[in-house]
Amino acid sequence: MAIEVRDVSKSFGSTPVLKDVSVDITSGSLTALLGPSGGGKSTLLRVIAGLETPDAGTVTISGVDATRLSPQRRNVGFVFQHYAAFKHMSVFRNVAFGLEIRKRPKAEIRKRVDELLQLVHLEQFRDRYPAQLSGGQRQRMALARALAVEPEVLLLDEPFGALDAQVRKELRTWLRRLHDEVHVTTVFVTHDQEEAMDVSDSIVVLADGQVQQAGTPQQLYDEPASPFVMSFLGPVTRLDGRLVRPHDIDIATSPEPGTVEATVNRIVHLGFEVRVELQARSAAEDPEDVWVQVTRGTAEGLRLRTGDTVHLRAIPSALSLTV
Amino acid sequence: MSAPEQAWALPSPLAEAPPFDTAPSLPAAAEAPERLVVVPARHPWRWVAGAAVLVLLAQFVHGLATNPGWEWQTFAGYFFEKSIMDALLITLELTFAGAVLGFAGGVVLAALRLAHNPVLKAVSWGYVWVFRSVPLLVQLLFWANLGYLYRTLQVGVPFGPGFHEFQTLHLVSSLGAALLGLSLHEAAYAAEIVRAGMLSVDAGQREAAAALGLPRGRQFRRILLPQAMRAILPSAANELINLLKSTSVVYVLAIGELFYQVQVVYGRTGRVVPLLMVATVWYAILTALLSLVQHRVEKRFGRGATR
């Protein structure tokens, strides 16, 4: 294990933010801490970095108990959501900073910084100041700065949170590729499930200061431990009192055993995908709003019209959880 | 930027024209634009206000030149006079030493105030409170009378035996008292200026430096202070200019700085106004020089702040 977090608790004033959190992070993995805001994921990351001290519990990094170590002595790289670039230094000096304070020889610093700037595609910006860079460039510089000191673990706190959607997507693909090249144990915080599923080898879902579930993206999607995890890792809808993925529902024109009658309220065409919004009337439950995701071909085949009465049933292989 | 374009979206008489009308007849402004002459907007009141101010200014300058009370001849005679030059040098020395010691003290006090240790915090706060409360003039007189309060000072173990004794009368000369008073006074104000600068730097900068392995003391010097300088400099320059003029207060200790010296001269010759002008013009020249330096230094520390 590269990082072992054991029974960590932390409160800010009287508000508990982390409650008995234990997390294992494998060497060389790329792990996402995923959860809603206020769930404690950033605090956990900061506890690992040593920027916050836990009230109870231990943090072990590469087999060394780091709980009482200052951030300076943990050998971690940290990338902040809002860049935290040293504004009074050029890009080159920013990246070189960690090496300079470690008193490495000048020639070595220059070589290493040039390599890193190439890695993050900023070689032509080496003499600029952070204010002269775009958000995405600044974040790549922050990454190069964190990597320069060859940290044992790389920690990223919502690294793409402040960027626009297009740049976010580019950067996360790029982070994945970078990780494949550098292989440093990486933990990043995000509230975006798509980002977490896209980039990471494993995901830790944190909410209300507790670990809800940990596993590979596929495990979490296919075997969610709770309705919360299921609804956080993709769209869900309710049918007959159970939580179902909207693409796991069959629409039939005639009643069959186990189907629930429903009226089509609205049909939304989203390109290839069609979202059908309905009101279901099962025997046991009050009328409930359901939505079903079908392909355009299916929707056309069914000749659906607003106001039609149809019959819904979860497909046999569907994952469903009682709410 | 888009305001003029939006203006076209407003309902215009044109839009209400019947759809089958012949070519819409536009208002006169649209016909043959090449024949129109473009005239800049006229602002007659600007000219009136400008002229009025210029007249008042001319009258003032005329008064300076023609009123014999200014005695420009005397002014010119004393402006570069040896005793004035020596006094000017002392003023400059006091300003320079006061600024260096004051700001060095200010940086230390600000660091103490921002420390986590409550004792250090309280001491720094207390210092600033005391030295901002006591008028400079009163403080200077206290230092000059140190020998009356404490005949001797000892170096040794606190509350225990002493190793060496000083006679306070010899320890603090009047120049020493002046410098001590100015520096201590200056340090209190500088502490607040430096602290304001520190607070202007985002907390993330310190955390980033800590995560990179920089110890706390060096975070202050290498990350915080250089970035705080941008916020510190304008107020610091203000304070420095203030100090330059505050040196005139030390005349009460009979130190031959600029203001004391012009007093000595007009006490002897009775030429009060021209000698006050000598001091005034020198203070103005020095302030201009300091402003120039301020501009240069601000430019240097502004690196990386603008695109």
XYZ file of C-alpha atoms in Angstrom:
630
model
C 0.000 0.000 0.000
C 1.226 3.481 -0.818
C -1.201 5.205 1.505
C -3.081 3.709 4.449
C -5.600 5.873 6.230
C -6.851 4.285 9.476
C -9.879 5.441 11.488
C -9.278 9.094 10.785
C -11.676 11.582 12.377
C -11.618 15.327 12.023
C -13.976 18.073 13.164
C -14.010 21.763 12.393
C -15.372 23.309 15.586
C -18.331 21.140 16.490
C -18.951 19.957 12.929
C -17.562 16.484 12.229
C -16.118 16.366 8.711
C -14.490 12.924 8.755
C -15.883 10.089 10.886
C -13.663 7.030 11.307
C -12.471 7.013 7.723
C -10.232 4.157 6.565
C -8.906 4.043 3.013
C -6.189 1.974 1.314
C -4.517 3.267 -1.796
C -2.427 0.865 -3.863
C 1.036 1.839 -5.085
C 1.009 3.274 -8.572
C -2.772 3.549 -8.766
C -4.865 6.492 -9.815
C -7.617 6.856 -7.230
C -10.562 9.236 -7.209
C -12.127 10.517 -4.007
C -15.662 11.065 -5.225
C -18.575 12.581 -3.402
C -20.921 15.520 -3.050
C -19.464 18.819 -1.827
C -19.213 18.981 1.936
C -18.712 15.220 2.047
C -15.193 15.437 3.468
C -13.181 14.437 0.412
C -10.998 17.558 0.274
C -10.385 17.352 4.012
C -9.272 13.730 3.651
C -6.848 14.733 0.898
C -5.486 17.565 3.031
C -5.071 15.169 5.959
C -3.029 12.881 3.698
C -0.916 15.867 2.617
C -0.424 17.061 6.189
C -2.167 20.374 5.591
C -4.717 19.353 8.244
C -4.042 17.340 11.396
C -6.567 14.600 12.167
C -8.225 14.545 15.620
C -7.869 10.756 15.707
C -6.481 7.988 13.514
C -3.279 7.500 11.535
C -1.947 8.136 8.048
C 0.818 5.895 6.718
C 2.669 6.818 3.534
C 4.940 4.150 2.007
C 5.052 2.288 5.302
C 6.056 5.334 7.381
C 3.655 6.714 9.979
C 3.162 10.238 8.699
C 0.370 11.313 11.041
C 2.531 13.800 12.956
C 4.851 14.736 10.088
C 4.678 18.265 8.708
C 3.717 18.582 5.038
C 7.326 19.542 4.277
C 8.536 16.114 5.401
C 5.965 13.893 3.702
C 7.324 14.113 0.160
C 3.930 14.598 -1.440
C 3.048 16.667 -4.458
C -0.083 18.749 -4.075
C -2.106 20.476 -6.777
C -4.731 22.953 -5.618
C -8.042 23.720 -7.282
C -7.119 27.385 -7.597
C -3.602 26.700 -8.914
C -1.713 28.441 -6.063
C 0.959 29.374 -8.589
C 3.716 31.548 -7.168
C 2.683 34.730 -8.923
C 6.017 36.488 -8.507
C 7.998 33.774 -10.275
C 8.214 32.758 -13.918
C 6.893 29.372 -15.044
C 10.432 28.017 -15.019
C 11.117 29.237 -11.476
C 7.780 27.888 -10.256
C 8.590 24.410 -11.508
C 12.193 24.669 -10.325
C 11.187 25.873 -6.863
C 10.989 22.535 -5.088
C 14.385 21.524 -6.496
C 15.987 24.868 -5.668
C 15.052 24.629 -2.017
C 16.506 21.136 -1.990
C 19.771 22.681 -3.180
C 20.120 20.506 -6.261
C 22.875 21.481 -8.714
C 21.854 24.156 -11.243
C 22.456 22.025 -14.322
C 20.362 19.186 -12.942
C 17.519 21.579 -12.125
C 17.537 23.029 -15.626
C 17.497 19.577 -17.196
C 14.685 18.291 -15.014
C 12.533 21.413 -15.395
C 12.949 21.347 -19.174
C 11.848 17.718 -19.222
C 8.806 18.484 -17.111
C 7.818 21.518 -19.139
C 7.957 19.333 -22.209
C 5.837 16.720 -20.466
C 3.137 19.284 -19.696
C 3.554 21.042 -23.064
C 4.637 24.373 -21.633
C 8.182 24.549 -22.993
C 7.525 27.758 -24.934
C 6.018 29.450 -21.875
C 8.971 28.977 -19.521
C 9.674 32.707 -19.104
C 6.069 33.808 -18.681
C 4.462 34.677 -15.378
C 1.429 32.718 -14.153
C -0.878 35.690 -14.791
C 0.006 35.393 -18.479
C -1.232 31.794 -18.707
C -4.716 30.420 -19.241
C -6.396 28.365 -16.527
C -5.521 25.063 -18.165
C -1.909 26.081 -18.672
C -1.642 27.231 -15.069
C -2.961 23.912 -13.844
C -0.476 22.006 -15.983
C 2.289 24.185 -14.565
C 1.059 23.395 -11.044
C 1.232 19.716 -11.940
C 4.778 20.011 -13.254
C 5.742 21.883 -10.078
C 4.291 19.120 -7.913
C 6.007 16.410 -9.966
C 9.407 18.122 -10.007
C 10.423 16.886 -6.563
C 9.567 13.283 -7.494
C 6.932 12.884 -4.769
C 5.929 9.496 -3.460
C 2.296 10.428 -3.885
C 0.626 13.070 -5.997
C -2.493 14.659 -4.523
C -4.871 16.757 -6.595
C -7.704 18.722 -5.020
C -10.439 19.198 -7.645
C -7.688 19.927 -10.149
C -10.014 20.709 -13.021
C -12.802 22.299 -10.986
C -12.068 25.854 -12.048
C -11.786 25.085 -15.777
C -14.424 25.092 -18.482
C -15.971 21.840 -19.698
C -13.867 21.525 -22.858
C -10.527 22.051 -21.117
C -11.611 19.771 -18.269
C -12.127 16.883 -20.649
C -8.822 17.484 -22.399
C -6.924 17.724 -19.153
C -8.370 14.598 -17.622
C -7.479 12.500 -20.649
C -4.078 14.068 -20.469
C -3.791 13.300 -16.717
C -4.599 9.665 -17.427
C -1.879 9.481 -20.066
C 0.571 11.303 -17.825
C -0.113 8.823 -15.061
C 0.513 5.936 -17.440
C 3.914 7.476 -18.184
C 4.965 8.550 -14.692
C 3.291 5.854 -12.543
C 3.255 7.928 -9.403
C 0.545 6.976 -6.885
C -2.097 9.615 -7.493
C -5.193 10.603 -5.524
C -7.556 13.214 -6.861
C -10.700 14.752 -5.488
C -13.703 15.292 -7.700
C -17.462 15.652 -7.431
C -17.926 14.677 -11.061
C -18.728 10.953 -11.387
C -18.011 10.983 -15.110
C -14.545 12.384 -14.469
C -13.904 9.779 -11.768
C -15.097 6.877 -13.966
C -13.188 8.158 -16.980
C -9.800 8.603 -15.329
C -9.362 6.423 -12.264
C -8.430 2.819 -11.511
C -10.356 2.919 -8.281
C -12.927 5.168 -6.680
C -13.625 5.923 -3.032
C -17.105 7.371 -2.556
C -17.228 9.733 0.434
C -20.366 11.337 1.804
C -21.271 12.705 5.230
C -17.665 12.181 6.321
C -17.828 8.435 5.782
C -16.630 6.042 3.117
C -19.756 4.828 1.352
C -17.976 2.357 -0.893
C -14.578 1.762 -2.465
C -13.720 -0.261 -5.546
C -13.066 -0.126 -9.272
C -15.372 2.084 -11.345
C -17.057 -1.026 -12.754
C -17.626 -2.591 -9.321
C -19.199 0.576 -8.052
C -21.451 0.865 -11.074
C -22.480 -2.785 -11.199
C -22.621 -3.582 -7.488
C -23.418 -0.375 -5.639
C -23.535 -0.891 -1.895
C -26.367 1.544 -1.360
C -29.000 3.551 -3.217
C -26.778 6.587 -2.567
C -23.799 5.103 -4.403
C -26.038 3.862 -7.188
C -27.586 7.285 -7.715
C -24.205 9.020 -7.468
C -22.592 6.840 -10.130
C -25.039 7.372 -12.928
C -28.636 8.258 -13.687
C -31.364 6.375 -11.806
C -35.132 6.416 -11.733
C -37.782 4.740 -9.560
C -40.072 2.023 -10.819
C -42.494 0.140 -8.629
C -40.684 1.280 -5.467
C -37.228 0.237 -6.656
C -34.228 2.172 -7.891
C -33.393 1.240 -11.507
C -31.119 2.581 -14.218
C -33.324 4.284 -16.834
C -31.769 2.281 -19.676
C -32.722 -0.971 -17.881
C -36.459 -0.454 -18.417
C -38.442 -2.059 -21.267
C -41.409 -0.297 -22.783
C -44.192 -2.604 -24.094
C -47.435 -1.618 -25.810
C -49.521 -4.387 -24.219
C -49.670 -5.556 -20.595
C -47.597 -8.595 -19.603
C -46.928 -10.277 -16.258
C -44.978 -7.935 -13.992
C -45.510 -4.790 -16.033
C -46.646 -1.475 -14.642
C -49.050 0.719 -16.563
C -47.816 4.219 -17.382
C -48.787 7.306 -19.384
C -46.273 9.107 -21.600
C -45.928 12.723 -20.419
C -43.109 13.969 -22.573
C -40.642 12.692 -25.161
C -37.263 14.452 -25.325
C -34.953 13.799 -28.286
C -31.314 14.105 -27.282
C -29.650 13.042 -30.512
C -29.095 9.317 -30.493
C -30.751 8.954 -27.117
C -34.433 9.565 -26.409
C -35.687 10.323 -22.914
C -39.275 9.260 -22.276
C -40.915 10.793 -19.205
C -43.913 8.912 -17.875
C -46.273 8.626 -14.965
C -46.552 5.035 -13.679
C -49.557 3.651 -11.792
C -48.654 0.415 -10.012
C -51.191 -1.322 -7.785
C -49.326 -0.846 -4.514
C -47.754 2.578 -4.938
C -48.996 6.114 -5.492
C -48.523 7.374 -9.039
C -44.810 8.070 -9.597
C -42.734 9.846 -12.214
C -40.420 7.535 -14.158
C -38.077 8.211 -16.997
C -36.761 5.719 -19.467
C -33.762 6.038 -21.731
C -34.175 4.382 -25.128
C -32.403 4.627 -28.466
C -34.017 6.553 -31.271
C -34.652 3.327 -33.170
C -36.605 1.829 -30.256
C -38.640 4.981 -29.790
C -39.565 5.039 -33.479
C -40.397 1.327 -33.440
C -42.828 1.866 -30.575
C -44.447 4.874 -32.322
C -44.636 6.660 -28.961
C -46.845 9.740 -28.657
C -47.488 11.985 -25.659
C -50.569 10.717 -23.794
C -50.110 7.050 -24.901
C -50.602 4.342 -22.315
C -47.708 1.859 -22.208
C -46.461 -0.923 -19.914
C -43.092 -0.813 -18.154
C -40.898 -3.547 -16.771
C -37.263 -3.677 -15.607
C -35.237 -5.966 -17.931
C -34.322 -9.335 -16.337
C -30.607 -8.519 -15.964
C -31.322 -5.080 -14.462
C -29.724 -4.022 -11.229
C -32.294 -2.654 -8.849
C -32.243 -1.625 -5.215
C -35.116 -1.218 -2.814
C -35.405 2.328 -1.609
C -19.264 46.961 -26.288
C -22.441 45.588 -27.757
C -24.605 48.528 -26.699
C -24.749 50.219 -30.127
C -25.826 46.970 -31.741
C -28.497 46.424 -29.147
C -29.828 49.875 -29.902
C -30.918 48.555 -33.293
C -33.167 46.092 -31.588
C -35.261 48.857 -30.075
C -38.581 49.448 -31.824
C -38.026 52.056 -34.514
C -40.540 53.834 -36.728
C -39.049 51.794 -39.553
C -40.238 48.534 -38.063
C -43.812 49.756 -38.039
C -43.810 50.685 -41.724
C -46.438 48.738 -43.685
C -44.893 45.633 -45.257
C -45.940 46.458 -48.850
C -44.733 50.043 -48.802
C -42.203 51.087 -51.410
C -38.553 51.407 -50.380
C -38.706 52.720 -46.807
C -37.848 56.393 -46.567
C -35.149 56.770 -43.989
C -34.641 59.902 -41.883
C -32.252 62.537 -43.210
C -29.224 61.104 -41.361
C -29.084 58.125 -43.665
C -29.035 59.956 -46.981
C -25.672 60.404 -48.726
C -23.496 59.897 -45.656
C -20.331 60.905 -47.546
C -21.550 64.501 -47.761
C -21.943 64.902 -44.004
C -19.222 66.705 -42.031
C -18.132 65.029 -38.799
C -17.852 67.584 -35.973
C -16.299 66.689 -32.597
C -18.584 67.215 -29.605
C -18.155 70.698 -28.119
C -17.623 71.178 -24.383
C -17.725 74.930 -23.727
C -17.783 74.598 -19.917
C -14.486 72.777 -19.940
C -12.888 75.823 -21.495
C -14.513 78.155 -18.992
C -13.438 76.073 -15.948
C -9.905 75.630 -17.321
C -9.530 79.368 -17.973
C -10.805 80.285 -14.499
C -8.325 77.961 -12.801
C -5.461 79.244 -14.959
C -6.276 82.833 -14.030
C -6.236 81.998 -10.310
C -2.953 80.116 -10.705
C -1.361 83.009 -12.617
C -2.399 85.384 -9.874
C -0.775 83.161 -7.251
C 2.492 82.895 -9.205
C 2.457 86.645 -9.781
C 2.111 87.119 -6.027
C 5.072 84.828 -5.372
C 7.220 86.757 -7.818
C 6.261 90.311 -6.922
C 5.541 90.269 -3.185
C 8.805 91.493 -1.608
C 7.943 89.588 1.603
C 9.151 86.330 0.000
C 12.666 87.749 -0.233
C 13.836 85.468 -3.032
C 17.298 86.984 -2.869
C 17.715 85.770 0.701
C 16.189 82.427 -0.224
C 18.743 81.955 -3.005
C 21.564 82.979 -0.708
C 20.755 80.320 1.873
C 19.459 77.513 -0.334
C 22.892 75.926 -0.903
C 24.563 77.445 2.146
C 27.017 75.177 3.999
C 25.097 74.954 7.303
C 21.876 74.160 5.419
C 23.649 71.458 3.401
C 25.023 69.858 6.581
C 21.571 69.971 8.144
C 20.052 68.421 5.033
C 22.517 65.566 5.336
C 21.436 64.916 8.919
C 17.781 64.942 7.856
C 18.614 62.385 5.161
C 20.579 60.237 7.593
C 17.767 60.272 10.141
C 15.223 59.391 7.445
C 17.333 56.597 6.042
C 18.283 55.059 9.386
C 14.752 55.490 10.741
C 13.265 53.803 7.694
C 15.689 50.874 7.709
C 15.405 50.217 11.446
C 11.671 50.979 11.473
C 10.828 48.629 8.639
C 13.135 45.907 9.947
C 11.258 46.183 13.247
C 7.956 46.309 11.378
C 8.654 43.056 9.533
C 9.522 41.325 12.817
C 6.441 42.721 14.550
C 4.171 41.686 11.675
C 5.639 38.175 11.702
C 5.050 37.964 15.470
C 1.512 39.201 15.067
C 0.807 36.497 12.462
C 2.476 33.750 14.514
C 0.413 31.017 16.161
C 1.991 31.671 19.571
C -0.505 33.784 21.598
C 2.249 35.409 23.688
C 4.109 36.645 20.609
C 0.849 37.834 19.116
C -0.087 39.783 22.236
C 3.363 41.351 22.578
C 3.267 42.547 18.990
C -0.233 43.926 19.414
C 0.788 45.668 22.648
C 3.835 47.249 21.041
C 1.834 48.667 18.165
C -0.796 49.961 20.570
C 1.745 51.745 22.792
C 3.811 53.308 20.036
C 0.814 54.460 18.066
C -0.689 55.976 21.199
C 2.267 58.108 22.258
C 2.847 61.200 20.091
C 6.291 61.179 18.512
C 7.175 64.445 20.185
C 6.306 63.125 23.641
C 8.176 59.896 22.994
C 11.316 61.762 21.923
C 11.278 63.754 25.137
C 10.994 60.534 27.131
C 14.076 59.078 25.435
C 15.994 62.291 25.996
C 15.160 62.027 29.700
C 16.088 58.355 30.001
C 19.002 59.270 32.262
C 16.586 60.789 34.751
C 14.490 57.599 34.961
C 17.303 55.036 34.995
C 20.771 56.135 35.991
C 22.397 52.883 34.868
C 21.515 49.916 32.691
C 22.860 46.426 33.396
C 23.544 43.459 31.168
C 23.077 40.207 33.057
C 20.656 37.534 34.205
C 17.078 38.851 34.455
C 16.309 39.635 38.135
C 19.761 38.171 38.909
C 23.395 39.333 38.964
C 24.657 41.774 36.314
C 27.871 41.573 34.301
C 28.193 45.031 32.895
C 26.802 48.450 33.695
C 26.240 51.501 31.460
C 25.724 55.069 32.456
C 22.515 56.005 30.618
C 23.708 59.587 30.247
C 26.462 58.320 27.964
C 24.407 55.557 26.429
C 21.792 57.706 24.722
C 23.049 60.852 23.062
C 20.454 63.284 21.769
C 21.028 61.985 18.243
C 20.666 58.433 19.572
C 17.453 59.410 21.339
C 16.120 60.911 18.117
C 16.964 57.849 16.082
C 15.580 55.522 18.734
C 12.341 57.483 18.948
C 11.872 57.708 15.188
C 12.645 54.001 14.626
C 10.383 52.729 17.387
C 7.570 54.997 16.228
C 8.129 53.990 12.624
C 8.225 50.278 13.481
C 4.697 50.401 14.913
C 3.277 51.879 11.712
C 5.444 49.724 9.463
C 4.229 46.616 11.319
C 0.655 47.345 10.302
C 1.648 48.095 6.712
C 3.621 44.856 6.433
C 0.816 42.898 8.096
C -1.707 44.292 5.618
C 0.565 43.124 2.817
C 0.836 39.636 4.308
C -2.913 39.357 4.614
C -3.277 40.250 0.951
C -1.446 37.057 -0.057
C -3.710 34.045 -0.507
C -3.377 31.321 2.163
C -2.965 28.749 -0.621
C 0.460 30.199 -1.406
C 1.790 29.141 1.985
C 0.215 25.720 1.699
C 1.685 25.238 -1.756
C 5.109 26.195 -0.420
C 4.677 23.847 2.559
C 3.662 20.976 0.281
C 6.820 21.593 -1.760
C 8.881 21.231 1.411
C 9.654 24.841 2.313
C 10.045 25.421 6.097
C 7.871 28.104 7.716
C 10.558 30.734 8.156
C 11.559 30.583 4.536
C 7.946 30.553 3.387
C 7.708 33.989 4.950
C 10.813 35.291 3.215
C 10.572 33.622 -0.188
C 6.862 33.374 -0.874
C 4.916 35.716 1.369
C 7.102 38.807 1.533
C 7.851 39.158 -2.215
C 4.164 38.903 -3.057
C 3.115 41.098 -0.151
C 5.485 43.810 -1.430
C 2.992 44.832 -4.073
C 0.438 45.732 -1.434
C 3.057 47.066 0.980
C 4.889 49.469 -1.324
C 2.363 52.281 -1.832
C 1.661 52.563 1.909
C 5.326 52.132 2.740
C 6.287 54.978 0.408
C 3.627 57.099 2.069
C 5.096 56.250 5.452
C 8.627 56.996 4.276
C 7.620 60.446 3.032
C 5.859 61.006 6.320
C 9.034 60.009 8.144
C 11.086 62.449 6.092
C 8.937 65.276 7.403
C 8.639 63.804 10.911
C 12.390 64.222 11.266
C 11.637 67.931 11.701
C 10.093 67.091 15.084
C 13.487 66.114 16.508
C 14.435 69.818 16.529
C 13.177 69.728 20.149
C 16.281 67.695 21.007
C 18.484 70.451 19.494
C 19.695 68.230 16.659
C 20.950 70.167 13.682
C 18.599 68.772 11.064
C 17.068 70.909 8.335
C 14.199 72.475 10.264
C 16.327 73.130 13.363
C 18.988 74.767 11.234
C 16.625 77.150 9.423
C 15.263 78.140 12.823
C 18.780 78.865 14.013
C 19.392 81.017 10.954
C 16.182 83.015 11.155
C 16.607 83.370 14.886
C 19.851 85.153 14.105
C 18.805 87.120 11.000
C 15.084 87.545 11.535
C 14.381 86.430 7.917
C 11.662 83.948 8.810
C 9.708 83.511 5.586
C 12.569 82.968 3.108
C 14.216 80.448 5.422
C 10.996 78.524 5.924
C 10.831 78.461 2.126
C 14.358 77.017 2.004
C 13.231 74.118 4.193
C 9.929 73.732 2.322
C 11.537 73.546 -1.109
C 14.105 71.012 0.078
C 11.376 68.818 1.601
C 9.425 69.078 -1.671
C 12.478 68.092 -3.734
C 13.231 65.097 -1.500
C 9.583 63.992 -1.643
C 9.662 64.204 -5.433
C 12.787 62.030 -5.487
C 11.207 59.489 -3.156
C 8.072 59.372 -5.340
C 10.283 58.656 -8.322
C 12.019 55.821 -6.496
C 8.604 54.517 -5.401
C 7.487 54.338 -9.029
C 10.602 52.393 -10.018
C 10.410 49.946 -7.135
C 6.685 49.341 -7.613
C 7.326 48.500 -11.234
C 9.895 45.922 -10.228
C 7.695 44.211 -7.666
C 4.725 44.401 -10.009
C 6.328 41.715 -12.187
C 3.956 38.885 -12.821
C 0.974 40.898 -11.631
C -0.174 42.111 -15.024
C -0.518 40.485 -18.372
